[in-house]
mmCIF file of C-alpha atoms in Angstrom:
data_model
loop_
_atom_site.group_PDB
_atom_site.id
_atom_site.type_symbol
_atom_site.label_atom_id
_atom_site.label_comp_id
_atom_site.label_asym_id
_atom_site.label_seq_id
_atom_site.Cartn_x
_atom_site.Cartn_y
_atom_site.Cartn_z
ATOM 1 C CA MET B 7 -26.879 -46.953 -25.016
ATOM 2 C CA LYS B 8 -24.379 -43.690 -25.352
ATOM 3 C CA ILE B 9 -22.167 -43.040 -22.416
ATOM 4 C CA ILE B 10 -20.778 -39.315 -23.080
ATOM 5 C CA ARG B 11 -17.680 -38.458 -21.299
ATOM 6 C CA SER B 12 -16.619 -35.025 -19.705
ATOM 7 C CA GLN B 13 -14.484 -34.784 -21.904
ATOM 8 C CA ASP B 14 -16.662 -35.189 -25.269
ATOM 9 C CA TYR B 15 -18.937 -32.640 -24.584
ATOM 10 C CA LEU B 16 -19.044 -29.750 -26.836
ATOM 11 C CA THR B 17 -17.851 -26.440 -25.434
ATOM 12 C CA ASN B 18 -17.800 -23.117 -26.181
ATOM 13 C CA GLN B 19 -17.105 -19.389 -24.806
ATOM 14 C CA TRP B 20 -20.238 -17.087 -24.054
ATOM 15 C CA ALA B 21 -20.092 -13.688 -22.561
ATOM 16 C CA GLY B 22 -21.032 -14.861 -19.078
ATOM 17 C CA GLY B 23 -18.401 -17.330 -19.200
ATOM 18 C CA ILE B 24 -18.103 -21.346 -21.058
ATOM 19 C CA THR B 25 -21.002 -23.498 -21.845
ATOM 20 C CA ARG B 26 -21.337 -27.325 -21.961
ATOM 21 C CA GLN B 27 -23.391 -28.662 -24.293
ATOM 22 C CA LEU B 28 -24.080 -32.479 -22.927
ATOM 23 C CA TYR B 29 -26.992 -33.223 -25.169
ATOM 24 C CA ILE B 30 -29.252 -32.133 -28.330
ATOM 25 C CA TYR B 31 -32.293 -33.922 -30.203
ATOM 26 C CA PRO B 32 -32.747 -34.119 -32.534
ATOM 27 C CA GLU B 33 -27.939 -34.704 -32.931
ATOM 28 C CA ASN B 34 -28.493 -32.655 -35.628
ATOM 29 C CA GLY B 35 -30.194 -29.735 -34.212
ATOM 30 C CA SER B 36 -28.672 -26.435 -33.526
ATOM 31 C CA LEU B 37 -29.044 -23.650 -30.297
ATOM 32 C CA ALA B 38 -28.305 -20.928 -32.435
ATOM 33 C CA GLU B 39 -31.112 -21.575 -34.901
ATOM 34 C CA ARG B 40 -33.259 -23.105 -32.125
ATOM 35 C CA SER B 41 -33.784 -25.979 -33.847
ATOM 36 C CA PHE B 42 -34.001 -28.674 -31.211
ATOM 37 C CA MET B 43 -36.425 -30.128 -29.318
ATOM 38 C CA LEU B 44 -34.852 -30.737 -25.772
ATOM 39 C CA ARG B 45 -31.428 -29.448 -24.951
ATOM 40 C CA ILE B 46 -28.964 -30.644 -21.599
ATOM 41 C CA SER B 47 -26.151 -28.060 -20.879
ATOM 42 C CA SER B 48 -24.252 -27.369 -17.925
ATOM 43 C CA ALA B 49 -21.987 -23.418 -17.732
ATOM 44 C CA VAL B 50 -19.575 -21.949 -15.644
ATOM 45 C CA ILE B 51 -20.320 -18.562 -15.017
ATOM 46 C CA ASP B 52 -17.872 -15.688 -14.483
ATOM 47 C CA LEU B 53 -20.246 -13.271 -14.210
ATOM 48 C CA THR B 54 -21.777 -12.034 -10.563
ATOM 49 C CA GLU B 55 -24.844 -10.944 -12.601
ATOM 50 C CA SER B 56 -26.286 -11.606 -15.575
ATOM 51 C CA GLU B 57 -29.859 -11.875 -17.987
ATOM 52 C CA PHE B 58 -31.349 -14.842 -19.575
ATOM 53 C CA SER B 59 -31.827 -15.187 -23.328
ATOM 54 C CA ASP B 60 -35.722 -15.192 -24.314
ATOM 55 C CA PHE B 61 -36.509 -18.794 -25.508
ATOM 56 C CA SER B 62 -40.240 -18.249 -26.023
ATOM 57 C CA GLY B 63 -41.922 -21.236 -27.125
ATOM 58 C CA PHE B 64 -39.693 -23.196 -24.392
ATOM 59 C CA ILE B 65 -39.080 -24.329 -21.135
ATOM 60 C CA ARG B 66 -36.554 -24.263 -18.853
ATOM 61 C CA TYR B 67 -35.019 -25.494 -16.005
ATOM 62 C CA ILE B 68 -31.642 -24.262 -14.103
ATOM 63 C CA MET B 69 -30.148 -25.962 -11.252
ATOM 64 C CA PRO B 70 -26.672 -24.522 -9.526
ATOM 65 C CA LEU B 71 -24.166 -27.616 -9.393
ATOM 66 C CA ASP B 72 -21.256 -25.817 -7.702
ATOM 67 C CA GLY B 73 -21.886 -22.342 -5.913
ATOM 68 C CA ASP B 74 -24.582 -19.689 -5.225
ATOM 69 C CA ILE B 75 -27.504 -19.083 -8.108
ATOM 70 C CA ARG B 76 -30.601 -16.423 -7.282
ATOM 71 C CA LEU B 77 -32.734 -15.992 -10.314
ATOM 72 C CA ILE B 78 -34.946 -12.571 -10.370
ATOM 73 C CA MET B 79 -38.383 -13.002 -11.836
ATOM 74 C CA GLN B 80 -41.292 -10.408 -11.873
ATOM 75 C CA GLY B 81 -39.680 -8.749 -8.759
ATOM 76 C CA ARG B 82 -38.884 -11.698 -6.806
ATOM 77 C CA ARG B 83 -35.784 -13.663 -5.331
ATOM 78 C CA ILE B 84 -35.629 -17.543 -5.799
ATOM 79 C CA ASP B 85 -32.175 -18.741 -4.730
ATOM 80 C CA LEU B 86 -31.523 -22.094 -6.613
ATOM 81 C CA GLU B 87 -30.969 -25.394 -4.421
ATOM 82 C CA LYS B 88 -28.468 -27.927 -5.477
ATOM 83 C CA ASP B 89 -30.406 -31.602 -6.530
ATOM 84 C CA ASN B 90 -33.547 -29.795 -7.237
ATOM 85 C CA PRO B 91 -34.439 -28.287 -10.832
ATOM 86 C CA PHE B 92 -36.299 -25.219 -10.869
ATOM 87 C CA ARG B 93 -38.411 -24.899 -13.836
ATOM 88 C CA PHE B 94 -39.993 -21.691 -15.755
ATOM 89 C CA ASP B 95 -41.170 -20.628 -19.018
ATOM 90 C CA GLY B 96 -38.695 -19.798 -21.205
ATOM 91 C CA ARG B 97 -40.501 -16.765 -22.148
ATOM 92 C CA GLU B 98 -39.865 -14.999 -18.489
ATOM 93 C CA LYS B 99 -37.536 -11.807 -18.179
ATOM 94 C CA VAL B 100 -34.977 -13.889 -15.689
ATOM 95 C CA TYR B 101 -31.946 -12.341 -14.246
ATOM 96 C CA SER B 102 -29.500 -13.876 -12.062
ATOM 97 C CA GLU B 103 -26.602 -13.263 -8.919
ATOM 98 C CA ASN B 104 -24.233 -15.984 -8.759
ATOM 99 C CA THR B 105 -21.340 -16.591 -7.016
ATOM 100 C CA LYS B 106 -17.886 -16.165 -9.346
ATOM 101 C CA GLY B 107 -17.501 -19.099 -10.799
ATOM 102 C CA ALA B 108 -20.536 -20.990 -9.816
ATOM 103 C CA THR B 109 -21.815 -23.907 -12.055
ATOM 104 C CA ASP B 110 -24.962 -24.538 -13.313
ATOM 105 C CA PHE B 111 -27.088 -27.509 -14.517
ATOM 106 C CA ASN B 112 -29.721 -26.555 -17.483
ATOM 107 C CA ILE B 113 -32.529 -28.071 -19.389
ATOM 108 C CA ILE B 114 -34.782 -26.160 -22.073
ATOM 109 C CA TYR B 115 -37.167 -28.263 -24.620
ATOM 110 C CA GLN B 116 -40.210 -27.551 -27.090
ATOM 111 C CA GLU B 117 -43.111 -26.468 -23.994
ATOM 112 C CA ASN B 118 -45.233 -29.335 -26.412
ATOM 113 C CA LEU B 119 -42.887 -32.308 -25.803
ATOM 114 C CA SER B 120 -43.949 -34.162 -22.743
ATOM 115 C CA VAL B 121 -41.015 -33.876 -20.590
ATOM 116 C CA ASP B 122 -40.121 -35.964 -16.749
ATOM 117 C CA VAL B 123 -37.499 -34.283 -14.957
ATOM 118 C CA CYS B 124 -35.760 -35.396 -11.486
ATOM 119 C CA VAL B 125 -32.577 -35.826 -9.032
ATOM 120 C CA VAL B 126 -32.285 -39.692 -7.755
ATOM 121 C CA THR B 127 -30.286 -41.876 -5.651
ATOM 122 C CA GLU B 128 -31.129 -44.942 -7.230
ATOM 123 C CA GLY B 129 -34.410 -46.455 -9.966
ATOM 124 C CA ILE B 130 -35.345 -48.628 -12.444
ATOM 125 C CA TRP B 131 -37.610 -47.102 -15.589
ATOM 126 C CA GLU B 132 -38.890 -48.900 -18.523
ATOM 127 C CA ALA B 133 -38.058 -47.386 -21.842
ATOM 128 C CA ALA B 134 -39.151 -43.845 -22.373
ATOM 129 C CA GLU B 135 -40.685 -42.426 -25.399
ATOM 130 C CA HIS B 136 -38.051 -41.344 -27.038
ATOM 131 C CA GLN B 137 -35.138 -41.479 -24.765
ATOM 132 C CA THR B 138 -33.543 -41.257 -21.205
ATOM 133 C CA ILE B 139 -30.872 -39.206 -20.261
ATOM 134 C CA VAL B 140 -29.170 -40.154 -16.896
ATOM 135 C CA PHE B 141 -26.964 -37.014 -15.825
ATOM 136 C CA ALA B 142 -24.184 -38.068 -12.997
ATOM 137 C CA LEU B 143 -24.027 -35.595 -9.803
ATOM 138 C CA GLU B 144 -21.698 -38.153 -7.941
ATOM 139 C CA ASP B 145 -19.944 -41.337 -9.707
ATOM 140 C CA CYS B 146 -22.874 -43.877 -10.512
ATOM 141 C CA CYS B 147 -23.650 -47.532 -12.101
ATOM 142 C CA VAL B 148 -26.052 -47.706 -15.060
ATOM 143 C CA ASN B 149 -27.324 -50.571 -16.483
ATOM 144 C CA ASP B 150 -23.482 -52.123 -15.101
ATOM 145 C CA HIS B 151 -21.564 -49.328 -16.946
ATOM 146 C CA SER B 152 -19.756 -46.462 -14.720
ATOM 147 C CA LEU B 153 -20.554 -43.157 -15.244
ATOM 148 C CA GLY B 154 -18.679 -40.474 -12.961
ATOM 149 C CA ARG B 155 -19.287 -37.377 -11.649
ATOM 150 C CA HIS B 156 -20.699 -34.682 -14.461
ATOM 151 C CA GLU B 157 -21.090 -37.601 -16.978
ATOM 152 C CA THR B 158 -24.159 -38.294 -18.893
ATOM 153 C CA LEU B 159 -25.943 -41.440 -20.447
ATOM 154 C CA VAL B 160 -28.358 -41.408 -23.257
ATOM 155 C CA ALA B 161 -30.329 -44.930 -23.118
ATOM 156 C CA ASN B 162 -33.100 -46.172 -25.895
ATOM 157 C CA GLU B 163 -33.415 -49.187 -23.653
ATOM 158 C CA GLY B 164 -34.885 -49.325 -19.693
ATOM 159 C CA VAL B 165 -32.543 -47.859 -17.147
ATOM 160 C CA SER B 166 -31.627 -49.366 -13.811
ATOM 161 C CA LEU B 167 -29.955 -47.069 -12.025
ATOM 162 C CA GLU B 168 -27.432 -46.930 -8.147
ATOM 163 C CA GLY B 169 -26.133 -42.964 -7.311
ATOM 164 C CA LYS B 170 -27.542 -39.315 -7.379
ATOM 165 C CA ALA B 171 -28.311 -38.308 -10.597
ATOM 166 C CA VAL B 172 -30.457 -36.202 -12.809
ATOM 167 C CA VAL B 173 -32.742 -38.308 -15.006
ATOM 168 C CA ILE B 174 -34.854 -36.708 -17.747
ATOM 169 C CA ARG B 175 -37.193 -38.787 -19.692
ATOM 170 C CA PHE B 176 -38.971 -37.793 -23.108
#
């Protein structure tokens, strides 16, 4: 089991703000080279409008953590909801409108990978095929370890959670 504290996230500037890589699998994977199976990140969005990068061959989830985010896809406007990750195909042409400084939570994974994503307030899970990742939406307790808001836990064993979090299993 590994706890990744907020101050330990890999942080980069991008055209629209700041992004924090919370997790990447495999560990030596690269976003720029698209040489990863699964990547979890969070971004602070300084622009109020942006166009999403093409991630053909990948599935994406996005969820607002702070502020308001609306996606525009195929002429539809979709208001994203906190605690409800929105799933879409990475090859879709997507634009966003959001409040300045909105913060999002993102998951991108190869479309041939089986990944479960859910927001929960408590639960117990057996060990996953590869790993279970817990991203705390509030202060949590995971396997008797404290996890602060917006910190991440990666487990190869079963997980017991108390508190609200996004749980990703693959």
